[in-house]
Protein backbone atom coordinates (compact mmCIF):
# COMPACT_ATOMS: atom_id res chain seq x y z
CA UNK A 1 0.00 0.00 0.00
CA UNK A 2 1.54 3.33 -0.99
CA UNK A 3 2.09 6.03 1.60
CA UNK A 4 0.10 9.18 0.95
CA UNK A 5 1.44 12.52 2.08
CA UNK A 6 0.24 15.02 -0.46
CA UNK A 7 -3.19 15.29 -2.10
CA UNK A 8 -4.16 17.49 -5.04
CA UNK A 9 -7.82 18.47 -5.45
CA UNK A 10 -8.90 19.78 -8.87
CA UNK A 11 -11.98 22.02 -8.84
CA UNK A 12 -12.79 24.22 -5.84
CA UNK A 13 -16.58 24.28 -6.24
CA UNK A 14 -19.23 22.77 -3.95
CA UNK A 15 -17.49 19.40 -3.64
CA UNK A 16 -13.81 20.25 -4.18
CA UNK A 17 -13.66 22.69 -1.29
CA UNK A 18 -15.21 20.19 1.13
CA UNK A 19 -12.88 17.42 -0.06
CA UNK A 20 -9.83 19.67 0.38
CA UNK A 21 -11.04 20.59 3.86
CA UNK A 22 -11.31 16.94 4.99
CA UNK A 23 -7.92 16.06 3.47
CA UNK A 24 -6.19 18.96 5.22
CA UNK A 25 -8.14 18.27 8.43
CA UNK A 26 -6.76 14.71 8.44
CA UNK A 27 -3.20 16.05 8.25
CA UNK A 28 -2.44 15.80 4.52
CA UNK A 29 -0.64 18.54 2.65
CA UNK A 30 -3.37 19.64 0.24
CA UNK A 31 -3.25 21.59 -3.01
CA UNK A 32 -6.62 23.01 -4.11
CA UNK A 33 -6.70 24.09 -7.76
CA UNK A 34 -9.36 25.83 -9.87
CA UNK A 35 -9.31 27.65 -13.19
CA UNK A 36 -11.30 30.50 -11.63
CA UNK A 37 -9.55 32.87 -9.21
CA UNK A 38 -12.86 34.08 -7.78
CA UNK A 39 -13.99 30.49 -7.07
CA UNK A 40 -10.69 29.88 -5.26
CA UNK A 41 -11.27 32.95 -3.10
CA UNK A 42 -14.81 31.82 -2.29
CA UNK A 43 -13.52 28.33 -1.49
CA UNK A 44 -10.97 29.69 0.97
CA UNK A 45 -13.65 31.75 2.72
CA UNK A 46 -16.07 28.79 2.80
CA UNK A 47 -13.47 26.42 4.27
CA UNK A 48 -12.55 29.00 6.94
CA UNK A 49 -16.26 29.42 7.75
CA UNK A 50 -16.83 25.64 7.98
CA UNK A 51 -13.83 25.28 10.29
CA UNK A 52 -14.99 28.21 12.41
CA UNK A 53 -18.33 26.44 12.82
CA UNK A 54 -16.39 23.41 14.08
CA UNK A 55 -14.64 25.64 16.63
CA UNK A 56 -17.95 27.17 17.77
CA UNK A 57 -19.39 23.68 18.25
CA UNK A 58 -16.38 22.60 20.31
CA UNK A 59 -15.30 19.98 17.75
CA UNK A 60 -12.06 21.79 16.84
CA UNK A 61 -9.66 24.07 18.69
CA UNK A 62 -8.76 27.43 17.10
CA UNK A 63 -5.26 25.95 16.65
CA UNK A 64 -6.72 22.97 14.68
CA UNK A 65 -8.53 25.42 12.45
CA UNK A 66 -5.37 27.42 11.73
CA UNK A 67 -3.28 24.27 11.18
CA UNK A 68 -5.86 22.87 8.73
CA UNK A 69 -5.97 26.11 6.75
CA UNK A 70 -2.16 26.27 6.73
CA UNK A 71 -2.00 22.80 5.12
CA UNK A 72 -3.99 23.97 2.07
CA UNK A 73 -2.37 25.76 -0.87
CA UNK A 74 -4.95 27.53 -3.04
CA UNK A 75 -3.65 27.78 -6.59
CA UNK A 76 -4.46 28.46 -10.21
CA UNK A 77 -1.19 26.85 -11.39
CA UNK A 78 -1.51 23.29 -12.70
CA UNK A 79 2.21 22.74 -12.18
CA UNK A 80 1.60 22.78 -8.43
CA UNK A 81 -0.63 19.71 -8.79
CA UNK A 82 2.16 17.27 -8.08
CA UNK A 83 0.89 14.79 -5.48
CA UNK A 84 0.49 11.17 -4.38
CA UNK A 85 -3.25 11.28 -5.02
CA UNK A 86 -5.15 13.68 -7.28
CA UNK A 87 -8.91 13.93 -6.69
CA UNK A 88 -10.84 15.72 -9.42
CA UNK A 89 -14.16 17.46 -8.72
CA UNK A 90 -14.74 19.51 -11.87
CA UNK A 91 -17.77 19.76 -14.14
CA UNK A 92 -19.49 16.41 -14.89
CA UNK A 93 -18.13 16.00 -18.43
CA UNK A 94 -16.06 13.04 -19.54
CA UNK A 95 -13.79 14.94 -21.93
CA UNK A 96 -12.96 17.61 -19.32
CA UNK A 97 -12.09 15.04 -16.66
CA UNK A 98 -10.03 13.00 -19.14
CA UNK A 99 -8.07 15.99 -20.36
CA UNK A 100 -7.25 17.01 -16.76
CA UNK A 101 -5.99 13.52 -15.90
CA UNK A 102 -4.00 13.31 -19.14
CA UNK A 103 -2.37 16.69 -18.51
CA UNK A 104 -1.60 15.83 -14.87
CA UNK A 105 -0.21 12.42 -15.85
CA UNK A 106 2.47 14.37 -17.72
CA UNK A 107 3.68 16.17 -14.59
CA UNK A 108 3.15 13.46 -11.95
CA UNK A 109 4.85 10.15 -11.23
CA UNK A 110 3.42 6.98 -12.79
CA UNK A 111 2.35 5.84 -9.32
CA UNK A 112 0.20 8.93 -8.61
CA UNK A 113 -3.40 7.78 -8.16
CA UNK A 114 -6.06 9.63 -10.16
CA UNK A 115 -9.40 9.59 -8.34
CA UNK A 116 -12.60 11.07 -9.72
CA UNK A 117 -15.49 12.40 -7.66
CA UNK A 118 -17.79 11.84 -10.64
CA UNK A 119 -21.42 11.07 -9.79
CA UNK A 120 -22.22 9.10 -12.89
CA UNK A 121 -19.48 8.94 -15.52
CA UNK A 122 -17.89 5.58 -16.31
CA UNK A 123 -14.52 5.17 -14.57
CA UNK A 124 -13.62 2.60 -17.25
CA UNK A 125 -14.10 5.18 -20.04
CA UNK A 126 -12.31 7.89 -18.10
CA UNK A 127 -9.31 5.63 -17.42
CA UNK A 128 -8.99 4.49 -21.03
CA UNK A 129 -7.51 7.87 -22.02
CA UNK A 130 -5.00 8.03 -19.15
CA UNK A 131 -1.51 6.47 -19.18
CA UNK A 132 -1.43 3.63 -16.62
CA UNK A 133 -5.23 3.29 -16.32
CA UNK A 134 -4.81 0.87 -13.38
CA UNK A 135 -4.29 3.91 -11.13
CA UNK A 136 -7.62 5.56 -12.08
CA UNK A 137 -10.48 5.04 -9.62
CA UNK A 138 -13.75 6.62 -8.50
CA UNK A 139 -13.80 8.31 -5.08
CA UNK A 140 -17.37 9.54 -4.81
CA UNK A 141 -18.03 11.79 -1.82
CA UNK A 142 -21.48 13.08 -0.87
CA UNK A 143 -22.60 16.64 -0.29
CA UNK A 144 -21.63 18.31 2.05
CA UNK A 145 -18.30 16.49 1.72
CA UNK A 146 -16.97 17.63 5.11
CA UNK A 147 -20.00 16.13 6.86
CA UNK A 148 -21.32 13.12 4.95
CA UNK A 149 -19.56 9.87 5.89
CA UNK A 150 -20.17 7.73 2.82
CA UNK A 151 -17.60 7.42 0.03
CA UNK A 152 -18.20 5.07 -2.92
CA UNK A 153 -14.86 3.65 -4.13
CA UNK A 154 -15.47 2.72 -7.75
CA UNK A 155 -13.36 0.21 -9.68
CA UNK A 156 -13.40 0.44 -13.45
CA UNK A 157 -12.41 -2.48 -15.71
CA UNK A 158 -8.73 -1.53 -15.52
CA UNK A 159 -8.52 -0.34 -11.88
CA UNK A 160 -5.95 -2.30 -9.87
CA UNK A 161 -7.06 -3.81 -6.54
CA UNK A 162 -4.20 -1.98 -4.85
CA UNK A 163 -5.47 1.36 -6.19
CA UNK A 164 -9.02 0.79 -4.89
CA UNK A 165 -7.70 -0.42 -1.54
CA UNK A 166 -5.35 2.52 -1.13
CA UNK A 167 -8.28 4.87 -1.76
CA UNK A 168 -10.55 2.97 0.64
CA UNK A 169 -7.85 3.24 3.27
CA UNK A 170 -7.45 6.95 2.54
CA UNK A 171 -11.22 7.41 2.93
CA UNK A 172 -11.01 5.79 6.36
CA UNK A 173 -8.16 8.09 7.34
CA UNK A 174 -10.39 11.00 6.33
CA UNK A 175 -12.98 9.71 8.81
CA UNK A 176 -15.23 8.37 6.06
CA UNK A 177 -16.95 5.03 5.47
CA UNK A 178 -15.81 3.58 2.13
CA UNK A 179 -17.99 1.17 0.18
CA UNK A 180 -16.41 -0.74 -2.71
CA UNK A 181 -18.48 -0.78 -5.90
CA UNK A 182 -17.96 -1.84 -9.51
CA UNK A 183 -18.31 0.66 -12.32
CA UNK A 184 -21.94 1.09 -13.43
CA UNK A 185 -23.89 4.25 -14.40
CA UNK A 186 -24.66 6.24 -11.25
CA UNK A 187 -22.89 3.57 -9.14
CA UNK A 188 -25.26 2.65 -6.29
CA UNK A 189 -26.53 5.73 -4.49
CA UNK A 190 -27.17 7.95 -7.51
CA UNK A 191 -28.85 5.12 -9.41
CA UNK A 192 -31.30 4.43 -6.60
CA UNK A 193 -31.75 8.12 -5.77
CA UNK A 194 -32.35 9.16 -9.39
CA UNK A 195 -36.04 8.24 -9.17
CA UNK A 196 -36.40 10.52 -6.15
CA UNK A 197 -35.56 13.49 -8.39
CA UNK A 198 -36.97 12.30 -11.72
CA UNK A 199 -40.40 11.29 -10.37
CA UNK A 200 -40.68 14.47 -8.27
CA UNK A 201 -39.96 16.57 -11.35
CA UNK A 202 -42.61 14.60 -13.27
CA UNK A 203 -45.13 15.32 -10.49
CA UNK A 204 -44.27 19.00 -10.82
CA UNK A 205 -44.55 18.90 -14.64
CA UNK A 206 -47.95 17.22 -14.38
CA UNK A 207 -49.15 19.85 -11.90
CA UNK A 208 -49.91 17.23 -9.25
CA UNK A 209 -48.46 19.44 -6.50
CA UNK A 210 -46.09 22.39 -6.12
CA UNK A 211 -42.42 22.33 -5.09
CA UNK A 212 -42.99 23.19 -1.43
CA UNK A 213 -45.79 20.62 -1.00
CA UNK A 214 -43.76 17.79 -2.55
CA UNK A 215 -40.78 18.65 -0.33
CA UNK A 216 -42.97 18.88 2.75
CA UNK A 217 -44.60 15.52 2.05
CA UNK A 218 -41.29 13.76 1.47
CA UNK A 219 -39.88 15.20 4.69
CA UNK A 220 -43.01 14.14 6.57
CA UNK A 221 -42.54 10.61 5.21
CA UNK A 222 -39.06 10.38 6.73
CA UNK A 223 -36.60 11.87 4.20
CA UNK A 224 -34.21 14.40 5.71
CA UNK A 225 -34.71 16.75 2.76
CA UNK A 226 -37.30 17.01 0.01
CA UNK A 227 -36.17 16.50 -3.63
CA UNK A 228 -36.29 20.18 -4.63
CA UNK A 229 -34.39 21.55 -1.63
CA UNK A 230 -31.88 18.76 -2.16
CA UNK A 231 -31.46 19.66 -5.87
CA UNK A 232 -30.87 23.27 -4.79
CA UNK A 233 -28.18 22.09 -2.38
CA UNK A 234 -26.52 19.78 -4.93
CA UNK A 235 -26.69 22.37 -7.73
CA UNK A 236 -29.57 22.15 -10.24
CA UNK A 237 -27.03 22.05 -13.10
CA UNK A 238 -25.02 19.25 -11.49
CA UNK A 239 -28.15 17.22 -10.77
CA UNK A 240 -29.42 17.77 -14.33
CA UNK A 241 -26.11 16.74 -15.89
CA UNK A 242 -25.98 13.56 -13.80
CA UNK A 243 -29.51 12.60 -14.93
CA UNK A 244 -28.63 13.36 -18.57
CA UNK A 245 -25.45 11.28 -18.33
CA UNK A 246 -27.31 8.33 -16.77
CA UNK A 247 -30.12 8.60 -19.37
CA UNK A 248 -27.50 8.16 -22.08
CA UNK A 249 -25.60 5.44 -20.23
CA UNK A 250 -28.80 3.41 -19.79
CA UNK A 251 -29.50 3.64 -23.55
CA UNK A 252 -32.23 6.27 -23.17
CA UNK A 253 -34.37 4.30 -20.74
CA UNK A 254 -37.31 6.72 -20.18
CA UNK A 255 -37.02 6.02 -16.45
CA UNK A 256 -34.05 8.42 -16.46
CA UNK A 257 -35.40 11.06 -18.86
CA UNK A 258 -34.24 14.55 -17.77
CA UNK A 259 -36.94 17.11 -17.03
CA UNK A 260 -37.67 20.20 -19.16
CA UNK A 261 -38.45 22.21 -16.02
CA UNK A 262 -35.03 21.39 -14.67
CA UNK A 263 -33.36 22.21 -17.99
CA UNK A 264 -35.11 25.59 -18.00
CA UNK A 265 -33.70 26.37 -14.53
CA UNK A 266 -30.22 25.54 -15.81
CA UNK A 267 -30.71 27.69 -18.94
CA UNK A 268 -31.84 30.60 -16.74
CA UNK A 269 -28.81 30.23 -14.42
CA UNK A 270 -31.07 29.34 -11.50
CA UNK A 271 -28.68 26.73 -10.15
CA UNK A 272 -29.79 26.58 -6.51
CA UNK A 273 -28.06 27.79 -3.35
CA UNK A 274 -24.82 28.60 -5.16
CA UNK A 275 -26.52 31.26 -7.31
CA UNK A 276 -29.07 32.39 -4.71
CA UNK A 277 -31.99 31.03 -6.75
CA UNK A 278 -33.13 27.61 -7.86
CA UNK A 279 -36.43 25.99 -6.97
CA UNK A 280 -36.35 28.37 -3.98
CA UNK A 281 -34.80 31.83 -3.45
CA UNK A 282 -31.96 32.32 -0.95
CA UNK A 283 -30.28 35.30 0.66
CA UNK A 284 -26.88 35.72 -1.00
CA UNK A 285 -24.13 36.50 1.51
P1 LIG B 1 -19.28 22.99 -9.10
O1 LIG B 1 -19.89 23.51 -10.34
O2 LIG B 1 -19.69 23.55 -7.78
O3 LIG B 1 -17.68 23.08 -9.17
C1 LIG B 1 -16.92 22.67 -10.27
C2 LIG B 1 -15.65 23.49 -10.28
O4 LIG B 1 -14.77 23.00 -11.29
C3 LIG B 1 -15.86 24.99 -10.58
O5 LIG B 1 -15.29 25.73 -9.53
C4 LIG B 1 -15.11 25.22 -11.90
O6 LIG B 1 -14.46 26.50 -11.94
C5 LIG B 1 -14.10 24.10 -11.84
N1 LIG B 1 -13.59 23.71 -13.15
C6 LIG B 1 -14.27 23.50 -14.30
N2 LIG B 1 -13.41 23.11 -15.27
C7 LIG B 1 -12.19 23.04 -14.70
C8 LIG B 1 -10.90 22.71 -15.18
N3 LIG B 1 -10.71 22.36 -16.45
N4 LIG B 1 -9.87 22.75 -14.31
C9 LIG B 1 -10.06 23.12 -13.02
N5 LIG B 1 -11.26 23.45 -12.52
C10 LIG B 1 -12.31 23.42 -13.35
O7 LIG B 1 -19.53 21.40 -9.15
P2 LIG B 1 -19.63 20.35 -7.95
O8 LIG B 1 -21.02 20.30 -7.47
O9 LIG B 1 -18.53 20.58 -6.99
O10 LIG B 1 -19.38 19.00 -8.76
C11 LIG B 1 -18.09 18.61 -9.17
C12 LIG B 1 -18.08 17.11 -9.43
O11 LIG B 1 -18.51 16.42 -8.24
C13 LIG B 1 -19.01 16.65 -10.55
O12 LIG B 1 -18.39 15.58 -11.22
C14 LIG B 1 -20.24 16.18 -9.79
O13 LIG B 1 -20.97 15.24 -10.51
C15 LIG B 1 -19.61 15.58 -8.54
N6 LIG B 1 -20.46 15.50 -7.36
C16 LIG B 1 -21.29 16.54 -7.03
C17 LIG B 1 -22.08 16.45 -5.89
C18 LIG B 1 -22.99 17.56 -5.50
O14 LIG B 1 -23.87 17.35 -4.63
N7 LIG B 1 -22.84 18.77 -6.03
C19 LIG B 1 -22.06 15.25 -5.02
C20 LIG B 1 -21.09 14.26 -5.41
C21 LIG B 1 -20.35 14.38 -6.57
Tab-separated table of N, CA and C in Angstrom, residues 208-280:
chain	number	residue	atom	x	y	z
A	208	UNK	N	-49.286	17.991	-10.341
A	208	UNK	CA	-49.906	17.229	-9.248
A	208	UNK	C	-49.795	17.991	-7.916
A	209	UNK	N	-48.655	18.638	-7.717
A	209	UNK	CA	-48.457	19.443	-6.498
A	209	UNK	C	-47.325	20.427	-6.766
A	210	UNK	N	-47.186	21.429	-5.906
A	210	UNK	CA	-46.089	22.392	-6.122
A	210	UNK	C	-44.826	21.936	-5.384
A	211	UNK	N	-43.744	22.675	-5.630
A	211	UNK	CA	-42.422	22.325	-5.094
A	211	UNK	C	-42.463	22.176	-3.566
A	212	UNK	N	-43.018	23.194	-2.894
A	212	UNK	CA	-42.994	23.188	-1.429
A	212	UNK	C	-43.817	22.028	-0.876
A	213	UNK	N	-44.943	21.718	-1.519
A	213	UNK	CA	-45.788	20.624	-1.001
A	213	UNK	C	-45.084	19.280	-1.170
A	214	UNK	N	-44.447	19.088	-2.331
A	214	UNK	CA	-43.760	17.795	-2.552
A	214	UNK	C	-42.639	17.643	-1.516
A	215	UNK	N	-41.861	18.715	-1.307
A	215	UNK	CA	-40.777	18.652	-0.326
A	215	UNK	C	-41.321	18.343	1.073
A	216	UNK	N	-42.398	19.046	1.417
A	216	UNK	CA	-42.972	18.880	2.750
A	216	UNK	C	-43.451	17.442	2.973
A	217	UNK	N	-44.103	16.888	1.937
A	217	UNK	CA	-44.599	15.516	2.055
A	217	UNK	C	-43.456	14.514	2.196
A	218	UNK	N	-42.397	14.706	1.408
A	218	UNK	CA	-41.290	13.757	1.472
A	218	UNK	C	-40.586	13.830	2.824
A	219	UNK	N	-40.467	15.055	3.349
A	219	UNK	CA	-39.876	15.203	4.689
A	219	UNK	C	-40.752	14.522	5.732
A	220	UNK	N	-42.080	14.728	5.595
A	220	UNK	CA	-43.009	14.136	6.567
A	220	UNK	C	-42.965	12.609	6.508
A	221	UNK	N	-42.576	12.071	5.320
A	221	UNK	CA	-42.535	10.609	5.213
A	221	UNK	C	-41.179	10.044	5.637
A	222	UNK	N	-40.294	10.902	6.133
A	222	UNK	CA	-39.059	10.384	6.730
A	222	UNK	C	-37.771	10.790	6.042
A	223	UNK	N	-37.839	11.409	4.852
A	223	UNK	CA	-36.600	11.867	4.203
A	223	UNK	C	-36.097	13.118	4.921
A	224	UNK	N	-34.779	13.248	5.003
A	224	UNK	CA	-34.212	14.400	5.706
A	224	UNK	C	-34.474	15.694	4.937
A	225	UNK	N	-34.425	15.591	3.609
A	225	UNK	CA	-34.706	16.754	2.764
A	225	UNK	C	-35.643	16.333	1.638
A	226	UNK	N	-36.465	17.273	1.170
A	226	UNK	CA	-37.302	17.010	0.005
A	226	UNK	C	-36.464	17.083	-1.262
A	227	UNK	N	-36.982	16.558	-2.402
A	227	UNK	CA	-36.173	16.501	-3.629
A	227	UNK	C	-35.755	17.876	-4.157
A	228	UNK	N	-36.616	18.883	-4.025
A	228	UNK	CA	-36.293	20.183	-4.627
A	228	UNK	C	-35.274	20.953	-3.782
A	229	UNK	N	-35.412	20.890	-2.461
A	229	UNK	CA	-34.394	21.552	-1.634
A	229	UNK	C	-33.055	20.828	-1.779
A	230	UNK	N	-33.123	19.515	-1.984
A	230	UNK	CA	-31.879	18.762	-2.163
A	230	UNK	C	-31.223	19.111	-3.509
A	231	UNK	N	-32.037	19.262	-4.563
A	231	UNK	CA	-31.465	19.663	-5.870
A	231	UNK	C	-30.826	21.048	-5.761
A	232	UNK	N	-31.448	21.934	-4.996
A	232	UNK	CA	-30.869	23.273	-4.793
A	232	UNK	C	-29.542	23.197	-4.045
A	233	UNK	N	-29.435	22.249	-3.126
A	233	UNK	CA	-28.179	22.088	-2.382
A	233	UNK	C	-27.098	21.482	-3.282
A	234	UNK	N	-27.478	20.471	-4.040
A	234	UNK	CA	-26.524	19.779	-4.926
A	234	UNK	C	-26.043	20.723	-6.028
A	235	UNK	N	-26.936	21.562	-6.526
A	235	UNK	CA	-26.691	22.367	-7.730
A	235	UNK	C	-27.631	21.809	-8.804
A	236	UNK	N	-28.573	22.636	-9.274
A	236	UNK	CA	-29.572	22.151	-10.235
A	236	UNK	C	-28.869	21.694	-11.513
A	237	UNK	N	-27.805	22.406	-11.899
A	237	UNK	CA	-27.034	22.046	-13.099
A	237	UNK	C	-26.335	20.703	-12.928
A	238	UNK	N	-25.748	20.507	-11.747
A	238	UNK	CA	-25.020	19.254	-11.491
A	238	UNK	C	-26.007	18.088	-11.510
A	239	UNK	N	-27.146	18.269	-10.824
A	239	UNK	CA	-28.147	17.215	-10.766
A	239	UNK	C	-28.689	16.899	-12.167
A	240	UNK	N	-28.912	17.948	-12.958
A	240	UNK	CA	-29.424	17.772	-14.326
A	240	UNK	C	-28.415	16.990	-15.182
A	241	UNK	N	-27.152	17.386	-15.069
A	241	UNK	CA	-26.115	16.738	-15.887
A	241	UNK	C	-25.968	15.264	-15.526
A	242	UNK	N	-26.087	14.962	-14.233
A	242	UNK	CA	-25.983	13.560	-13.803
A	242	UNK	C	-27.141	12.754	-14.389
A	243	UNK	N	-28.355	13.316	-14.347
A	243	UNK	CA	-29.509	12.599	-14.927
A	243	UNK	C	-29.283	12.398	-16.430
A	244	UNK	N	-28.831	13.460	-17.118
A	244	UNK	CA	-28.626	13.361	-18.571
A	244	UNK	C	-27.578	12.297	-18.884
A	245	UNK	N	-26.528	12.249	-18.086
A	245	UNK	CA	-25.455	11.283	-18.333
A	245	UNK	C	-25.947	9.853	-18.071
A	246	UNK	N	-26.784	9.678	-17.044
A	246	UNK	CA	-27.314	8.330	-16.767
A	246	UNK	C	-28.345	7.911	-17.818
A	247	UNK	N	-29.137	8.865	-18.308
A	247	UNK	CA	-30.122	8.603	-19.368
A	247	UNK	C	-29.400	8.011	-20.577
A	248	UNK	N	-28.278	8.639	-20.943
A	248	UNK	CA	-27.502	8.158	-22.084
A	248	UNK	C	-26.877	6.790	-21.772
A	249	UNK	N	-26.293	6.686	-20.583
A	249	UNK	CA	-25.599	5.437	-20.231
A	249	UNK	C	-26.554	4.250	-20.163
A	250	UNK	N	-27.813	4.495	-19.825
A	250	UNK	CA	-28.801	3.407	-19.791
A	250	UNK	C	-29.572	3.320	-21.108
A	251	UNK	N	-28.928	3.754	-22.200
A	251	UNK	CA	-29.496	3.638	-23.554
A	251	UNK	C	-30.887	4.264	-23.639
A	252	UNK	N	-31.011	5.451	-23.081
A	252	UNK	CA	-32.230	6.266	-23.166
A	252	UNK	C	-33.460	5.572	-22.570
A	253	UNK	N	-33.252	4.854	-21.507
A	253	UNK	CA	-34.366	4.297	-20.737
A	253	UNK	C	-35.186	5.481	-20.208
A	254	UNK	N	-36.510	5.552	-20.579
A	254	UNK	CA	-37.315	6.725	-20.184
A	254	UNK	C	-37.368	6.955	-18.675
A	255	UNK	N	-37.072	5.911	-17.917
A	255	UNK	CA	-37.021	6.024	-16.453
A	255	UNK	C	-36.082	7.143	-16.003
A	256	UNK	N	-35.060	7.417	-16.840
A	256	UNK	CA	-34.048	8.415	-16.457
A	256	UNK	C	-34.154	9.699	-17.279
A	257	UNK	N	-35.285	9.889	-17.979
A	257	UNK	CA	-35.398	11.064	-18.858
A	257	UNK	C	-35.286	12.363	-18.070
A	258	UNK	N	-34.362	13.275	-18.483
A	258	UNK	CA	-34.236	14.554	-17.771
A	258	UNK	C	-35.482	15.413	-17.967
A	259	UNK	N	-35.718	16.305	-17.016
A	259	UNK	CA	-36.939	17.114	-17.026
A	259	UNK	C	-36.723	18.455	-17.721
A	260	UNK	N	-37.751	18.889	-18.480
A	260	UNK	CA	-37.666	20.196	-19.158
A	260	UNK	C	-37.671	21.339	-18.140
A	261	UNK	N	-38.421	21.153	-17.053
A	261	UNK	CA	-38.455	22.208	-16.020
A	261	UNK	C	-37.055	22.407	-15.459
A	262	UNK	N	-36.378	21.309	-15.235
A	262	UNK	CA	-35.029	21.393	-14.673
A	262	UNK	C	-34.068	22.020	-15.687
A	263	UNK	N	-34.233	21.636	-16.949
A	263	UNK	CA	-33.364	22.211	-17.985
A	263	UNK	C	-33.549	23.724	-18.071
A	264	UNK	N	-34.818	24.172	-17.939
A	264	UNK	CA	-35.105	25.593	-17.996
A	264	UNK	C	-34.406	26.352	-16.863
A	265	UNK	N	-34.404	25.749	-15.681
A	265	UNK	CA	-33.702	26.374	-14.534
A	265	UNK	C	-32.218	26.534	-14.871
A	266	UNK	N	-31.646	25.497	-15.463
A	266	UNK	CA	-30.218	25.541	-15.812
A	266	UNK	C	-29.985	26.647	-16.844
A	267	UNK	N	-30.856	26.682	-17.882
A	267	UNK	CA	-30.709	27.691	-18.936
A	267	UNK	C	-30.805	29.104	-18.358
A	268	UNK	N	-31.641	29.268	-17.331
A	268	UNK	CA	-31.838	30.601	-16.736
A	268	UNK	C	-30.733	30.946	-15.731
A	269	UNK	N	-29.863	29.984	-15.427
A	269	UNK	CA	-28.809	30.235	-14.423
A	269	UNK	C	-29.335	30.138	-13.002
A	270	UNK	N	-30.518	29.530	-12.839
A	270	UNK	CA	-31.072	29.340	-11.495
A	270	UNK	C	-30.587	27.983	-10.979
A	271	UNK	N	-29.373	27.990	-10.427
A	271	UNK	CA	-28.677	26.730	-10.150
A	271	UNK	C	-28.796	26.274	-8.696
A	272	UNK	N	-29.606	26.995	-7.900
A	272	UNK	CA	-29.787	26.575	-6.509
A	272	UNK	C	-29.068	27.503	-5.555
A	273	UNK	N	-28.676	26.964	-4.409
A	273	UNK	CA	-28.060	27.785	-3.350
A	273	UNK	C	-26.855	28.572	-3.863
A	274	UNK	N	-26.064	27.935	-4.741
A	274	UNK	CA	-24.819	28.598	-5.156
A	274	UNK	C	-25.067	29.873	-5.968
A	275	UNK	N	-26.241	30.018	-6.583
A	275	UNK	CA	-26.521	31.264	-7.314
A	275	UNK	C	-27.601	32.099	-6.614
A	276	UNK	N	-28.063	31.634	-5.457
A	276	UNK	CA	-29.069	32.392	-4.710
A	276	UNK	C	-30.492	32.111	-5.167
A	277	UNK	N	-30.639	31.340	-6.254
A	277	UNK	CA	-31.987	31.026	-6.746
A	277	UNK	C	-31.977	29.682	-7.469
A	278	UNK	N	-32.978	28.888	-7.175
A	278	UNK	CA	-33.133	27.605	-7.860
A	278	UNK	C	-34.618	27.307	-7.846
A	279	UNK	N	-34.996	26.218	-7.177
A	279	UNK	CA	-36.429	25.988	-6.967
A	279	UNK	C	-36.940	26.935	-5.879
A	280	UNK	N	-36.028	27.378	-5.018
A	280	UNK	CA	-36.346	28.369	-3.981
A	280	UNK	C	-35.409	29.565	-4.162
